[in-house]
One Martini backbone bead per residue (centre of mass of N, CA, C, O) as a GRO file, in nm:
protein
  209
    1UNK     BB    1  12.653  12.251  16.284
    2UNK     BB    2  12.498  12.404  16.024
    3UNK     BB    3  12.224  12.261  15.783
    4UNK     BB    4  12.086  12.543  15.799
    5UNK     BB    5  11.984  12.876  15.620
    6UNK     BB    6  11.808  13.119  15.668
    7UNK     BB    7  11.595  13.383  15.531
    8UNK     BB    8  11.530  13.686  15.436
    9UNK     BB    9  11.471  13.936  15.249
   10UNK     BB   10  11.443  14.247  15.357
   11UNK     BB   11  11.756  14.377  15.453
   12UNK     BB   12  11.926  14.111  15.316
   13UNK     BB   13  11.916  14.042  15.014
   14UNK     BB   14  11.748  14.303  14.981
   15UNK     BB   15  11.712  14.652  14.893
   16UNK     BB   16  11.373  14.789  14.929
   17UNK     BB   17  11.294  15.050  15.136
   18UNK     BB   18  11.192  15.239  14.936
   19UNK     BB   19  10.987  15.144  14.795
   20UNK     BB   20  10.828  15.084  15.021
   21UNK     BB   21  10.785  15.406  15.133
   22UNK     BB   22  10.712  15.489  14.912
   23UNK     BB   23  10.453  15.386  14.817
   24UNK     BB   24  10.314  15.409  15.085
   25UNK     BB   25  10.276  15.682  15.042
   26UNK     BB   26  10.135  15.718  14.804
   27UNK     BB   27   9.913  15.530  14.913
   28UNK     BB   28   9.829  15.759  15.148
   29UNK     BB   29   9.772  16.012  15.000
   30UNK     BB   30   9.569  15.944  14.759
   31UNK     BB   31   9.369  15.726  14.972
   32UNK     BB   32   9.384  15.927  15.274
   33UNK     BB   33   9.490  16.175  15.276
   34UNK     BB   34   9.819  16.098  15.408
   35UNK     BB   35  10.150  16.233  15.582
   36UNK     BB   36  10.447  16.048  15.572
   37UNK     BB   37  10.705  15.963  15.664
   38UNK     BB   38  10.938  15.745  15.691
   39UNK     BB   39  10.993  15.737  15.997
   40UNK     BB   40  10.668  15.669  16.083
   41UNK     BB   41  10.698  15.392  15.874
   42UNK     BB   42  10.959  15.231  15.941
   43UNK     BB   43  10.774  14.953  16.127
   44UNK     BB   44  10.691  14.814  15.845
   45UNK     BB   45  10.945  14.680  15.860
   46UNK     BB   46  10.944  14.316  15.883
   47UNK     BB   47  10.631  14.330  15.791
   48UNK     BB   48  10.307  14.262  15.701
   49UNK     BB   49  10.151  14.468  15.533
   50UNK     BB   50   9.876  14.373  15.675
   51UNK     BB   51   9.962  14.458  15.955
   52UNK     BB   52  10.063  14.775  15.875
   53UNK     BB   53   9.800  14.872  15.835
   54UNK     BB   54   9.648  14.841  16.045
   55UNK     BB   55   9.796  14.987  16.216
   56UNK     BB   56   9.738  15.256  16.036
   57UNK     BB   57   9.386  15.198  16.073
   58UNK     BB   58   9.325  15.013  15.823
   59UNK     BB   59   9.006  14.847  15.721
   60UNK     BB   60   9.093  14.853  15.384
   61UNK     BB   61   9.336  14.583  15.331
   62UNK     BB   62   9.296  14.460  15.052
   63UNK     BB   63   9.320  14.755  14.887
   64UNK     BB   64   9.566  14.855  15.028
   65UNK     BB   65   9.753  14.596  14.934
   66UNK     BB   66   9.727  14.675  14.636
   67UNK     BB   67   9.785  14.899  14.575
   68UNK     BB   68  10.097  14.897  14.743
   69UNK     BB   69  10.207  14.708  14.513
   70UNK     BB   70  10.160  14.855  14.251
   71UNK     BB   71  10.325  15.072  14.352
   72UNK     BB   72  10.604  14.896  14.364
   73UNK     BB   73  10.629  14.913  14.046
   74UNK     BB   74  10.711  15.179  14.013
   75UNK     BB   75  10.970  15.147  14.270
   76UNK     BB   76  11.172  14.899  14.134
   77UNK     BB   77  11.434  15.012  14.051
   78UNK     BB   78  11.514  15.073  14.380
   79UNK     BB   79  11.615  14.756  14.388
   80UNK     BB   80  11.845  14.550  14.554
   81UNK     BB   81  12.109  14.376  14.557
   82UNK     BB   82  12.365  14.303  14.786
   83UNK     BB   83  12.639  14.306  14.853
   84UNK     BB   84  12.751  13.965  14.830
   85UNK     BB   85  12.505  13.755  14.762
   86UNK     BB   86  12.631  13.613  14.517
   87UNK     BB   87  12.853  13.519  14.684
   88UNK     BB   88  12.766  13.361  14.929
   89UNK     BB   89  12.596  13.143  14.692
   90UNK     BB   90  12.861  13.024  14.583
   91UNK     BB   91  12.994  12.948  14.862
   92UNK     BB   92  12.706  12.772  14.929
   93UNK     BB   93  12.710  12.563  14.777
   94UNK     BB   94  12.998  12.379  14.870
   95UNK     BB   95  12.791  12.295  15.083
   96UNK     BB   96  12.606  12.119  15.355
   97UNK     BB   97  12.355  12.350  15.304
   98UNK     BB   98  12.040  12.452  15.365
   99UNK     BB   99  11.790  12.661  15.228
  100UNK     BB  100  11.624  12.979  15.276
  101UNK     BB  101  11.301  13.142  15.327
  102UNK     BB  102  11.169  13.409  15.586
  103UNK     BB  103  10.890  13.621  15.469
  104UNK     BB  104  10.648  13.935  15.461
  105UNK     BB  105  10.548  13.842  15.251
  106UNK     BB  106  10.364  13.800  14.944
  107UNK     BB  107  10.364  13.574  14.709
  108UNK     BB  108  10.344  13.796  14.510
  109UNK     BB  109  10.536  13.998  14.557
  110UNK     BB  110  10.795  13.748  14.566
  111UNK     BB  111  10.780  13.740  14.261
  112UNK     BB  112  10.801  14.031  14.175
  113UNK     BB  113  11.025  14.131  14.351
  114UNK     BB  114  11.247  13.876  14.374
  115UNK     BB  115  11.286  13.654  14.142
  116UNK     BB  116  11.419  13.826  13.910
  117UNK     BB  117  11.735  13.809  14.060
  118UNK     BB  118  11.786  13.492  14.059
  119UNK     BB  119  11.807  13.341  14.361
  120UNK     BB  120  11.620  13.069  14.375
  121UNK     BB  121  11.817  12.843  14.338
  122UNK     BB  122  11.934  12.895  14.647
  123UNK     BB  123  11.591  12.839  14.718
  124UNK     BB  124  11.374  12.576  14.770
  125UNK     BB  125  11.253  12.734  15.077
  126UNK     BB  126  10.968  12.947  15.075
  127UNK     BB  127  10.817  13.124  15.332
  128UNK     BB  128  10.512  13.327  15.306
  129UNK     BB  129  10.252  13.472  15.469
  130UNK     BB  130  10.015  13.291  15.365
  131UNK     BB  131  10.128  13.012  15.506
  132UNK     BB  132  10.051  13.140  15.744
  133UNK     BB  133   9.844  13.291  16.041
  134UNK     BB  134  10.118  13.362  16.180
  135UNK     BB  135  10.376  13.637  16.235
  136UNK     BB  136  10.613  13.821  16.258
  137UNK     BB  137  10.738  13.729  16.580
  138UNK     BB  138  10.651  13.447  16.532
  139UNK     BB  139  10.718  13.118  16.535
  140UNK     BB  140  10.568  12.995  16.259
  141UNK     BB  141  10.747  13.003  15.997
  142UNK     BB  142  11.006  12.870  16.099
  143UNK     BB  143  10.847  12.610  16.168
  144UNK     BB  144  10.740  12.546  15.885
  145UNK     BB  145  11.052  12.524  15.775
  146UNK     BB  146  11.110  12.286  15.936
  147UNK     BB  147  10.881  12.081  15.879
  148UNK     BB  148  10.954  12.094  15.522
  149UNK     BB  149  11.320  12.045  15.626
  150UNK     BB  150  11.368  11.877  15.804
  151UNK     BB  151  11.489  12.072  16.051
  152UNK     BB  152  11.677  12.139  16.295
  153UNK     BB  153  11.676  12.384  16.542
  154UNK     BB  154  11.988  12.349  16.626
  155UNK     BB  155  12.096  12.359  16.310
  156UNK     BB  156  11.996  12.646  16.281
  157UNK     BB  157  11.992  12.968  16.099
  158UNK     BB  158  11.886  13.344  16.130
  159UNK     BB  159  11.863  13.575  15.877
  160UNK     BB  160  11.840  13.944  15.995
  161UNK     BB  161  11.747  14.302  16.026
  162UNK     BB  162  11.533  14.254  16.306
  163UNK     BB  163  11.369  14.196  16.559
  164UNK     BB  164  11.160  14.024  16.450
  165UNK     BB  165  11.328  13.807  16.347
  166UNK     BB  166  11.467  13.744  16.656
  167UNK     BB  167  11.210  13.651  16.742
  168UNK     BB  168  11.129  13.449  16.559
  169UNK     BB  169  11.400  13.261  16.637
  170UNK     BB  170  11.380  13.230  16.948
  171UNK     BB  171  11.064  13.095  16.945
  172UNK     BB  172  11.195  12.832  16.776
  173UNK     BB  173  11.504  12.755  16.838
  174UNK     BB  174  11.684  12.969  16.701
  175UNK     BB  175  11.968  13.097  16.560
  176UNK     BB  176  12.079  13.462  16.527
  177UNK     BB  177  12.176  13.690  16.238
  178UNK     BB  178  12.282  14.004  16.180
  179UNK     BB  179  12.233  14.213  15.918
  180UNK     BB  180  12.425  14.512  15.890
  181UNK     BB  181  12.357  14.613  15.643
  182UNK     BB  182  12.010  14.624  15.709
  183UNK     BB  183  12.042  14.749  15.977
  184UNK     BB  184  11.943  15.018  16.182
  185UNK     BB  185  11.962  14.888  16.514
  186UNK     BB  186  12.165  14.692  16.633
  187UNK     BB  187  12.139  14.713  16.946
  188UNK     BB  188  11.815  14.627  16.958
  189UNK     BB  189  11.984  14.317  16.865
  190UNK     BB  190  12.066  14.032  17.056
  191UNK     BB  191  12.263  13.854  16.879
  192UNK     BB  192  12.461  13.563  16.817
  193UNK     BB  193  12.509  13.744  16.538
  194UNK     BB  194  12.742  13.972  16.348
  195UNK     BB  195  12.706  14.089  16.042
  196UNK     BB  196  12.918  14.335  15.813
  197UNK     BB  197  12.914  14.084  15.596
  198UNK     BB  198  12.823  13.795  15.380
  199UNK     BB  199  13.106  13.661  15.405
  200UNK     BB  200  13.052  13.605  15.736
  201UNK     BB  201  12.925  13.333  15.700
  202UNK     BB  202  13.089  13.138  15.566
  203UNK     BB  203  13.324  13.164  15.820
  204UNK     BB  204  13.122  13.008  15.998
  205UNK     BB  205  13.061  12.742  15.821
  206UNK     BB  206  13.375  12.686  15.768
  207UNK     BB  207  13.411  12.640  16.106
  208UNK     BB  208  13.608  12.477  16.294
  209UNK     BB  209  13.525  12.306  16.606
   0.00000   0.00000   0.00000
């Protein structure tokens, strides 16, 4: 049975996929005078924006990733939480199950944008860019929150919404389960749990062995 239980943050527990990328579209317009669809921004969800610029071709990383944070700001209304993670988390209440956030935000972004929702309550441990030097798909941040939560991979399961997710729960010896809520592709990810809905994590956790 599983004893830990982590989470992403974007297109897991918060659908923030529009803020993301009209933002970015507006700060590659203004200051780089490029215009690119949603489509061919796409890749940029489920990693550090700090990486998805560098791909983008982008020198001056750490002004283009204020500005693209400023501007994120101004598109947070379109942000919202996943129908059923507050059912979710009021069901994992009464469970011995440690939670806690695998996110490839960095940690300003994550107080702006994730903690305002409420949910920090049912995260005592959140692991974000910053934190580690290598990131997802990379298993360093997953063995991070492993090390600080003294939780073994074998009883510990990652969910999130991406490739990058599963290969970094993958190469860190952890289960990963699959947000199909969130996921866009999901036939290019085999994962060993696929999620319809937030309360199939519950089924599973509360299923007798």
């Amino acid at each position: 049975m599983y004893t830990a239980v982590i989470f992403d943050v974007d297109g897991t527990l918060i659908d923030s996929e529009e803020t993301i990328l009209i933002s970015l579209q507006k700060m590659l317009r203004l200051h780089y005078r490029r215009e690119m669809s949603r489509e061919e921004l796409a890749f940029v969800l489920g990693i550090p924006g700090a990486d998805a610029l560098r791909q983008l071709g982008i020198a001056e990383v750490e002004r283009a990733l204020h500005c693209w944070t400023e501007y994120m700001k101004e598109f947070r209304h379109a942000t919202r939480v996943f129908d059923g993670i507050h059912g979710l988390f009021e069901g994992l209440r009464g469970l011995p199950v440690l939670q806690g956030v695998v996110t490839s935000r960095t940690v300003q972004q994550f107080l702006d944008d994730f903690v305002p929702f409420g949910l920090l309550r049912d995260l005592p441990i959140d692991i974000c860019a910053d934190d580690t030097k290598r990131h997802k798909p990379h298993p360093e941040p997953l063995l991070k929150f492993l090390e600080l939560s003294l939780s073994a991979p074998e009883n510990s399961i990652y969910i999130g919404d991406t490739i990058y997710d599963y290969e970094c729960a993958r190469a860190a010896g952890v289960d990963f389960g699959l947000a199909l809520w969130g996921c866009k592709d999901p036939d290019a990810v085999p994962a060993q749990y696929k999620f319809k809905q937030p309360a199939d994590i519950l089924t599973l956790l509360t299923r007798k062995p």
